[in-house]
């Protein structure tokens, strides 16, 4: 188990596909936490997330021979988990399971605004306002922001995980950033005003 | 890549810029540092973009190690098609040595004697008016103060106070290390008599009128409190205060110019002696006082910092054979009440082993 950390994703994935149990366990240990984290935001249901995680890994092992290669295990797992969770969630609603309903989902994230600057003191009030701005974004925008800036996926990976065109992904994130920035630049002025009171 | 024409948003969205802010290597450092030198007029824009990126943080849910391992176990069991076989052998629960008495009886006796001795020791201390609680490395102790406030003391820490709060003008404690405080609101002086169940006046046995102000002193900060729950972490030359609920005022104690900051729930104030100033941040609660649930939460924390924590709280010596590993960031929840489990959890991801009080991060030969 100790030797895996030095290997590239391509190699580890390849070992797993050949039936290396150690590689399989290493992949789980490496990504279970972040997968659950992402899954929770998608499902809003911790138990559902864990069940999907469990099912996902069983399926991966059972179908390992037929899987393709990848140079980013994280992205591959994210994409698979996402498909699974959305499918499970749509089972509980009355919709017919078409391609359309796969996009009918929610993505819950809460801003935790932390700044390194002494000058930028963020109070609970401002954090609430930013969270509000964040929640005015569409679920797709929120998910894209989360995948890009928390899980550090590349634009291509985000596009693939979310089944979008690369250009659409870039526009999606771009619009979201602009909307959030509008609220951020407002802060210094508000802060000044609150100091005067 | 026409960086000269870029505005703040363009930098925020640029992958190469993102890499420099979030995960820089020598190549990105060289590029951006020399680019700034060539275009100093863009410095302000770059700073704004950098700050925005650094501040994009989201509240994350952390599963503890146990939960994740349970799921893993279910997966492994399913894969191995294991049928569960109950093989519980009830025969040898207690070890019965040849001299007849079970060993655990003797162990219990020693414990009781040990407790009695330490009680006597504590009572003696009381007479001299100064009370002190000290924790060993890795030990967590819960302590009740004379006013019924509760303090959770983390490993390698000490809490001291004078046992004369009824006479003094403040309730004061001195802290070295880390503790979580749940401070009782000050009782008003009117509470002298109360009615018992039959309606008679009885004189309250403990006439506890304690002063209103509650102050926690650390080496550099005085934290003034009014009935709240908060965490104070003072290690080396840095103090961090996290407020969970209530209201708190933090004041620098020894510097030339006194700085004061009021805190609201969910906020963290950091003080570093080197900078000699108070920095306030808003943050998510999970990380700062998670040790009370016997869980340590790390959100992309470099292994170097985790090593420092292992040293401070558990008295372990940490050696990195592989310097590269120090920069690796760990995201997860580790058990804090069992060092072996903690190391086991880390060893699933990194080549680390434990030899008594030494933790070694190994270098791995290239194959």
Coordinates of C-alpha atoms in Angstrom, one line a residue, chain B residues 29 33 42 46 56 89 143-144 162 187 206 291 293 297-298 312 356 361:
Chain B
X29 CA 6.4 30.7 -9.7
X33 CA 7.0 36.5 -10.6
X42 CA -1.0 45.1 -13.4
X46 CA -3.4 40.3 -10.0
X56 CA -13.3 30.7 -2.6
X89 CA -15.2 -18.2 22.0
X143 CA -12.7 20.1 34.1
X144 CA -15.4 22.0 36.0
X162 CA -6.9 31.1 41.8
X187 CA -25.2 34.9 38.2
X206 CA -23.5 27.5 47.8
X291 CA -10.8 17.4 18.6
X293 CA -15.4 14.8 19.2
X297 CA -10.4 17.5 10.5
X298 CA -7.9 18.6 7.9
X312 CA 2.5 19.5 19.9
X356 CA 7.5 4.0 19.5
X361 CA 7.6 9.2 6.4

